[in-house]
Amino acid sequence: MSNSMDIREIQNLIKFVAKSGATEVKLEMDDFKITIKTTNEGAETTTTYVQQVPVSNALPQAQAAQPVAPTTPVTPVAKEGEDTSKFVVIKSPIIGTLYRKPAPDKPVFVEVGSTISKGDVVCVIEAMKLFNEIESEISGKIVKILVDDSSPVEFDQPLFLVDPS
């Protein structure tokens, strides 16, 4: 059993270091090293994965040693027999943490059934202490929300399914 950290633990560590005022923190574990350096702009992270297993005879372990960000399965998003080809997917333009609300005490930007117009903010994604408003490229109705609030997202990961009718 590897003692890897998941992406959320790493993000929490970055936030903690940024708040603590430390200028540099190094963390080394069996299968990776993390160096977090803070600047006036915010925290900057370098993650180095260390493979101690020869890849030729140990492919399964080598792959398991790399922590992978949880991704949302994209497969069937609709009920059996329902045509999803007419729906448009809003994808994440960046890597970061998705928030469905502008602030913890505010309502969510969109719900399933919300009608959106081109340019409407559907969520914010926080990356390196910067909150990026994600605007819809299309008008339509939200039919499915594919990511939970406060979840890490990858570049190009599907976030919302929209019926553009």
PDB file of C-alpha atoms in Angstrom:
ATOM      1  CA  MET A   1       0.000   0.000   0.000  1.00  0.00           C
ATOM      2  CA  SER A   2       1.522   3.279  -1.125  1.00  0.00           C
ATOM      3  CA  ASN A   3       1.288   6.301   1.155  1.00  0.00           C
ATOM      4  CA  SER A   4       0.617   8.699  -1.733  1.00  0.00           C
ATOM      5  CA  MET A   5      -1.324  11.882  -1.121  1.00  0.00           C
ATOM      6  CA  ASP A   6      -4.390  12.566  -3.205  1.00  0.00           C
ATOM      7  CA  ILE A   7      -4.877  15.831  -5.094  1.00  0.00           C
ATOM      8  CA  ARG A   8      -7.166  17.271  -2.381  1.00  0.00           C
ATOM      9  CA  GLU A   9      -4.561  16.691   0.352  1.00  0.00           C
ATOM     10  CA  ILE A  10      -1.950  18.373  -1.837  1.00  0.00           C
ATOM     11  CA  GLN A  11      -4.255  21.367  -2.454  1.00  0.00           C
ATOM     12  CA  ASN A  12      -4.954  21.657   1.299  1.00  0.00           C
ATOM     13  CA  LEU A  13      -1.209  21.521   1.983  1.00  0.00           C
ATOM     14  CA  ILE A  14      -0.610  24.333  -0.535  1.00  0.00           C
ATOM     15  CA  LYS A  15      -3.312  26.474   1.125  1.00  0.00           C
ATOM     16  CA  PHE A  16      -1.896  25.750   4.586  1.00  0.00           C
ATOM     17  CA  VAL A  17       1.642  26.688   3.514  1.00  0.00           C
ATOM     18  CA  ALA A  18       0.404  29.894   1.838  1.00  0.00           C
ATOM     19  CA  LYS A  19      -1.463  30.917   5.024  1.00  0.00           C
ATOM     20  CA  SER A  20       1.386  29.973   7.351  1.00  0.00           C
ATOM     21  CA  GLY A  21       3.742  32.463   5.718  1.00  0.00           C
ATOM     22  CA  ALA A  22       6.485  29.863   5.182  1.00  0.00           C
ATOM     23  CA  THR A  23       8.519  30.595   2.064  1.00  0.00           C
ATOM     24  CA  GLU A  24       9.439  27.025   1.160  1.00  0.00           C
ATOM     25  CA  VAL A  25       8.291  23.572   2.282  1.00  0.00           C
ATOM     26  CA  LYS A  26       9.689  20.261   1.033  1.00  0.00           C
ATOM     27  CA  LEU A  27       7.855  16.986   1.543  1.00  0.00           C
ATOM     28  CA  GLU A  28       9.378  13.658   0.518  1.00  0.00           C
ATOM     29  CA  MET A  29       7.539  10.345   0.497  1.00  0.00           C
ATOM     30  CA  ASP A  30       8.363   6.946  -0.977  1.00  0.00           C
ATOM     31  CA  ASP A  31       7.031   7.657  -4.419  1.00  0.00           C
ATOM     32  CA  PHE A  32       7.138  11.421  -4.808  1.00  0.00           C
ATOM     33  CA  LYS A  33       8.595  14.723  -3.591  1.00  0.00           C
ATOM     34  CA  ILE A  34       6.714  18.010  -3.324  1.00  0.00           C
ATOM     35  CA  THR A  35       8.333  21.420  -2.993  1.00  0.00           C
ATOM     36  CA  ILE A  36       6.017  24.349  -2.277  1.00  0.00           C
ATOM     37  CA  LYS A  37       7.510  27.833  -2.619  1.00  0.00           C
ATOM     38  CA  THR A  38       5.375  30.841  -1.795  1.00  0.00           C
ATOM     39  CA  THR A  39       5.806  34.216  -3.437  1.00  0.00           C
ATOM     40  CA  ASN A  40       3.853  37.436  -3.096  1.00  0.00           C
ATOM     41  CA  GLU A  41       1.573  36.246  -5.900  1.00  0.00           C
ATOM     42  CA  GLY A  42       0.643  32.987  -4.143  1.00  0.00           C
ATOM     43  CA  ALA A  43       1.866  29.418  -3.771  1.00  0.00           C
ATOM     44  CA  GLU A  44       3.826  27.691  -6.504  1.00  0.00           C
ATOM     45  CA  THR A  45       4.140  23.915  -6.437  1.00  0.00           C
ATOM     46  CA  THR A  46       6.644  21.526  -7.916  1.00  0.00           C
ATOM     47  CA  THR A  47       5.802  17.838  -7.692  1.00  0.00           C
ATOM     48  CA  THR A  48       8.420  15.265  -8.586  1.00  0.00           C
ATOM     49  CA  TYR A  49       7.500  11.617  -8.927  1.00  0.00           C
ATOM     50  CA  VAL A  50      10.272   9.202  -8.028  1.00  0.00           C
ATOM     51  CA  GLN A  51      10.096   5.772  -9.611  1.00  0.00           C
ATOM     52  CA  GLN A  52      12.231   3.325  -7.668  1.00  0.00           C
ATOM     53  CA  VAL A  53      10.977   0.285  -9.585  1.00  0.00           C
ATOM     54  CA  PRO A  54      12.512  -0.734 -12.925  1.00  0.00           C
ATOM     55  CA  VAL A  55       9.648  -0.141 -15.340  1.00  0.00           C
ATOM     56  CA  SER A  56      10.340  -3.218 -17.490  1.00  0.00           C
ATOM     57  CA  ASN A  57       9.357  -5.845 -14.905  1.00  0.00           C
ATOM     58  CA  ALA A  58       6.973  -3.847 -12.724  1.00  0.00           C
ATOM     59  CA  LEU A  59       4.523  -1.887 -14.849  1.00  0.00           C
ATOM     60  CA  PRO A  60       1.510  -2.299 -12.521  1.00  0.00           C
ATOM     61  CA  GLN A  61       3.398  -0.943  -9.477  1.00  0.00           C
ATOM     62  CA  ALA A  62       4.960   1.870 -11.490  1.00  0.00           C
ATOM     63  CA  GLN A  63       1.533   3.013 -12.628  1.00  0.00           C
ATOM     64  CA  ALA A  64       0.002   2.644  -9.170  1.00  0.00           C
ATOM     65  CA  ALA A  65       2.733   4.791  -7.618  1.00  0.00           C
ATOM     66  CA  GLN A  66       1.580   7.922  -9.424  1.00  0.00           C
ATOM     67  CA  PRO A  67      -1.352   9.624  -7.674  1.00  0.00           C
ATOM     68  CA  VAL A  68      -3.967  10.424 -10.283  1.00  0.00           C
ATOM     69  CA  ALA A  69      -6.579  13.126  -9.824  1.00  0.00           C
ATOM     70  CA  PRO A  70     -10.077  11.674  -9.549  1.00  0.00           C
ATOM     71  CA  THR A  71     -11.931  12.155 -12.817  1.00  0.00           C
ATOM     72  CA  THR A  72     -15.633  12.030 -13.366  1.00  0.00           C
ATOM     73  CA  PRO A  73     -16.687   9.108 -15.547  1.00  0.00           C
ATOM     74  CA  VAL A  74     -18.174  10.579 -18.697  1.00  0.00           C
ATOM     75  CA  THR A  75     -19.851   7.463 -20.048  1.00  0.00           C
ATOM     76  CA  PRO A  76     -23.632   7.274 -20.021  1.00  0.00           C
ATOM     77  CA  VAL A  77     -24.896  10.613 -18.757  1.00  0.00           C
ATOM     78  CA  ALA A  78     -28.489  10.024 -19.781  1.00  0.00           C
ATOM     79  CA  LYS A  79     -31.172   7.410 -19.211  1.00  0.00           C
ATOM     80  CA  GLU A  80     -31.203   4.378 -21.497  1.00  0.00           C
ATOM     81  CA  GLY A  81     -32.579   5.180 -24.920  1.00  0.00           C
ATOM     82  CA  GLU A  82     -32.309   8.953 -24.445  1.00  0.00           C
ATOM     83  CA  ASP A  83     -30.501  10.790 -27.257  1.00  0.00           C
ATOM     84  CA  THR A  84     -27.588  12.784 -25.785  1.00  0.00           C
ATOM     85  CA  SER A  85     -26.066  13.836 -29.127  1.00  0.00           C
ATOM     86  CA  LYS A  86     -28.121  17.049 -29.091  1.00  0.00           C
ATOM     87  CA  PHE A  87     -26.563  18.082 -25.750  1.00  0.00           C
ATOM     88  CA  VAL A  88     -23.459  20.251 -25.532  1.00  0.00           C
ATOM     89  CA  VAL A  89     -20.774  19.735 -22.874  1.00  0.00           C
ATOM     90  CA  ILE A  90     -19.225  22.702 -21.036  1.00  0.00           C
ATOM     91  CA  LYS A  91     -15.628  21.667 -20.258  1.00  0.00           C
ATOM     92  CA  SER A  92     -13.056  23.042 -17.842  1.00  0.00           C
ATOM     93  CA  PRO A  93     -10.569  25.394 -19.537  1.00  0.00           C
ATOM     94  CA  ILE A  94      -8.033  24.965 -16.672  1.00  0.00           C
ATOM     95  CA  ILE A  95      -6.873  22.690 -13.856  1.00  0.00           C
ATOM     96  CA  GLY A  96      -8.055  23.756 -10.397  1.00  0.00           C
ATOM     97  CA  THR A  97     -10.836  23.436  -7.833  1.00  0.00           C
ATOM     98  CA  LEU A  98     -14.396  23.963  -9.068  1.00  0.00           C
ATOM     99  CA  TYR A  99     -16.839  25.937  -6.936  1.00  0.00           C
ATOM    100  CA  ARG A 100     -20.514  26.095  -7.859  1.00  0.00           C
ATOM    101  CA  LYS A 101     -21.093  29.240  -5.718  1.00  0.00           C
ATOM    102  CA  PRO A 102     -19.480  32.701  -5.850  1.00  0.00           C
ATOM    103  CA  ALA A 103     -19.018  32.538  -2.025  1.00  0.00           C
ATOM    104  CA  PRO A 104     -19.861  29.983   0.714  1.00  0.00           C
ATOM    105  CA  ASP A 105     -22.934  31.983   1.816  1.00  0.00           C
ATOM    106  CA  LYS A 106     -24.241  32.621  -1.723  1.00  0.00           C
ATOM    107  CA  PRO A 107     -26.544  30.418  -3.845  1.00  0.00           C
ATOM    108  CA  VAL A 108     -25.096  28.209  -6.610  1.00  0.00           C
ATOM    109  CA  PHE A 109     -24.621  29.769 -10.067  1.00  0.00           C
ATOM    110  CA  VAL A 110     -26.714  27.129 -11.875  1.00  0.00           C
ATOM    111  CA  GLU A 111     -28.864  24.099 -11.052  1.00  0.00           C
ATOM    112  CA  VAL A 112     -30.197  21.295 -13.258  1.00  0.00           C
ATOM    113  CA  GLY A 113     -33.021  22.984 -15.178  1.00  0.00           C
ATOM    114  CA  SER A 114     -31.432  26.470 -15.084  1.00  0.00           C
ATOM    115  CA  THR A 115     -31.684  28.383 -18.352  1.00  0.00           C
ATOM    116  CA  ILE A 116     -28.360  29.968 -19.291  1.00  0.00           C
ATOM    117  CA  SER A 117     -27.322  32.449 -21.950  1.00  0.00           C
ATOM    118  CA  LYS A 118     -23.984  32.817 -23.707  1.00  0.00           C
ATOM    119  CA  GLY A 119     -21.673  34.700 -21.315  1.00  0.00           C
ATOM    120  CA  ASP A 120     -23.458  33.575 -18.113  1.00  0.00           C
ATOM    121  CA  VAL A 121     -21.117  32.451 -15.313  1.00  0.00           C
ATOM    122  CA  VAL A 122     -21.792  28.749 -14.591  1.00  0.00           C
ATOM    123  CA  CYS A 123     -19.063  28.204 -11.943  1.00  0.00           C
ATOM    124  CA  VAL A 124     -15.676  29.457 -10.747  1.00  0.00           C
ATOM    125  CA  ILE A 125     -12.422  27.491 -10.826  1.00  0.00           C
ATOM    126  CA  GLU A 126      -9.719  28.407  -8.327  1.00  0.00           C
ATOM    127  CA  ALA A 127      -6.160  27.906  -9.536  1.00  0.00           C
ATOM    128  CA  MET A 128      -3.154  29.259  -7.593  1.00  0.00           C
ATOM    129  CA  LYS A 129      -5.298  31.593  -5.459  1.00  0.00           C
ATOM    130  CA  LEU A 130      -6.970  33.087  -8.546  1.00  0.00           C
ATOM    131  CA  PHE A 131     -10.713  32.595  -8.983  1.00  0.00           C
ATOM    132  CA  ASN A 132     -11.586  32.257 -12.668  1.00  0.00           C
ATOM    133  CA  GLU A 133     -15.225  32.746 -13.639  1.00  0.00           C
ATOM    134  CA  ILE A 134     -16.235  30.122 -16.194  1.00  0.00           C
ATOM    135  CA  GLU A 135     -18.713  31.558 -18.682  1.00  0.00           C
ATOM    136  CA  SER A 136     -21.000  29.548 -20.933  1.00  0.00           C
ATOM    137  CA  GLU A 137     -20.165  29.607 -24.642  1.00  0.00           C
ATOM    138  CA  ILE A 138     -23.739  28.631 -25.464  1.00  0.00           C
ATOM    139  CA  SER A 139     -27.350  29.357 -24.534  1.00  0.00           C
ATOM    140  CA  GLY A 140     -29.644  26.584 -23.356  1.00  0.00           C
ATOM    141  CA  LYS A 141     -30.769  24.617 -20.319  1.00  0.00           C
ATOM    142  CA  ILE A 142     -28.547  22.736 -17.837  1.00  0.00           C
ATOM    143  CA  VAL A 143     -29.558  19.044 -18.009  1.00  0.00           C
ATOM    144  CA  LYS A 144     -26.770  17.536 -15.885  1.00  0.00           C
ATOM    145  CA  ILE A 145     -24.051  18.746 -13.512  1.00  0.00           C
ATOM    146  CA  LEU A 146     -21.064  16.407 -13.801  1.00  0.00           C
ATOM    147  CA  VAL A 147     -18.829  17.746 -10.994  1.00  0.00           C
ATOM    148  CA  ASP A 148     -19.491  18.275  -7.266  1.00  0.00           C
ATOM    149  CA  ASP A 149     -18.872  21.591  -5.515  1.00  0.00           C
ATOM    150  CA  SER A 150     -15.265  22.005  -4.238  1.00  0.00           C
ATOM    151  CA  SER A 151     -13.991  19.185  -6.487  1.00  0.00           C
ATOM    152  CA  PRO A 152     -10.608  19.173  -8.227  1.00  0.00           C
ATOM    153  CA  VAL A 153     -10.997  19.333 -12.021  1.00  0.00           C
ATOM    154  CA  GLU A 154      -8.624  18.612 -14.892  1.00  0.00           C
ATOM    155  CA  PHE A 155      -8.144  20.608 -18.101  1.00  0.00           C
ATOM    156  CA  ASP A 156     -10.895  19.717 -20.632  1.00  0.00           C
ATOM    157  CA  GLN A 157     -12.904  17.744 -18.034  1.00  0.00           C
ATOM    158  CA  PRO A 158     -16.679  17.852 -18.753  1.00  0.00           C
ATOM    159  CA  LEU A 159     -18.473  20.011 -16.150  1.00  0.00           C
ATOM    160  CA  PHE A 160     -22.036  20.568 -17.371  1.00  0.00           C
ATOM    161  CA  LEU A 161     -24.348  19.032 -19.970  1.00  0.00           C
ATOM    162  CA  VAL A 162     -26.483  21.643 -21.742  1.00  0.00           C
ATOM    163  CA  ASP A 163     -29.532  21.266 -23.995  1.00  0.00           C
ATOM    164  CA  PRO A 164     -28.952  24.083 -26.509  1.00  0.00           C
ATOM    165  CA  SER A 165     -32.564  24.111 -27.766  1.00  0.00           C
TER     166      SER A 165
END
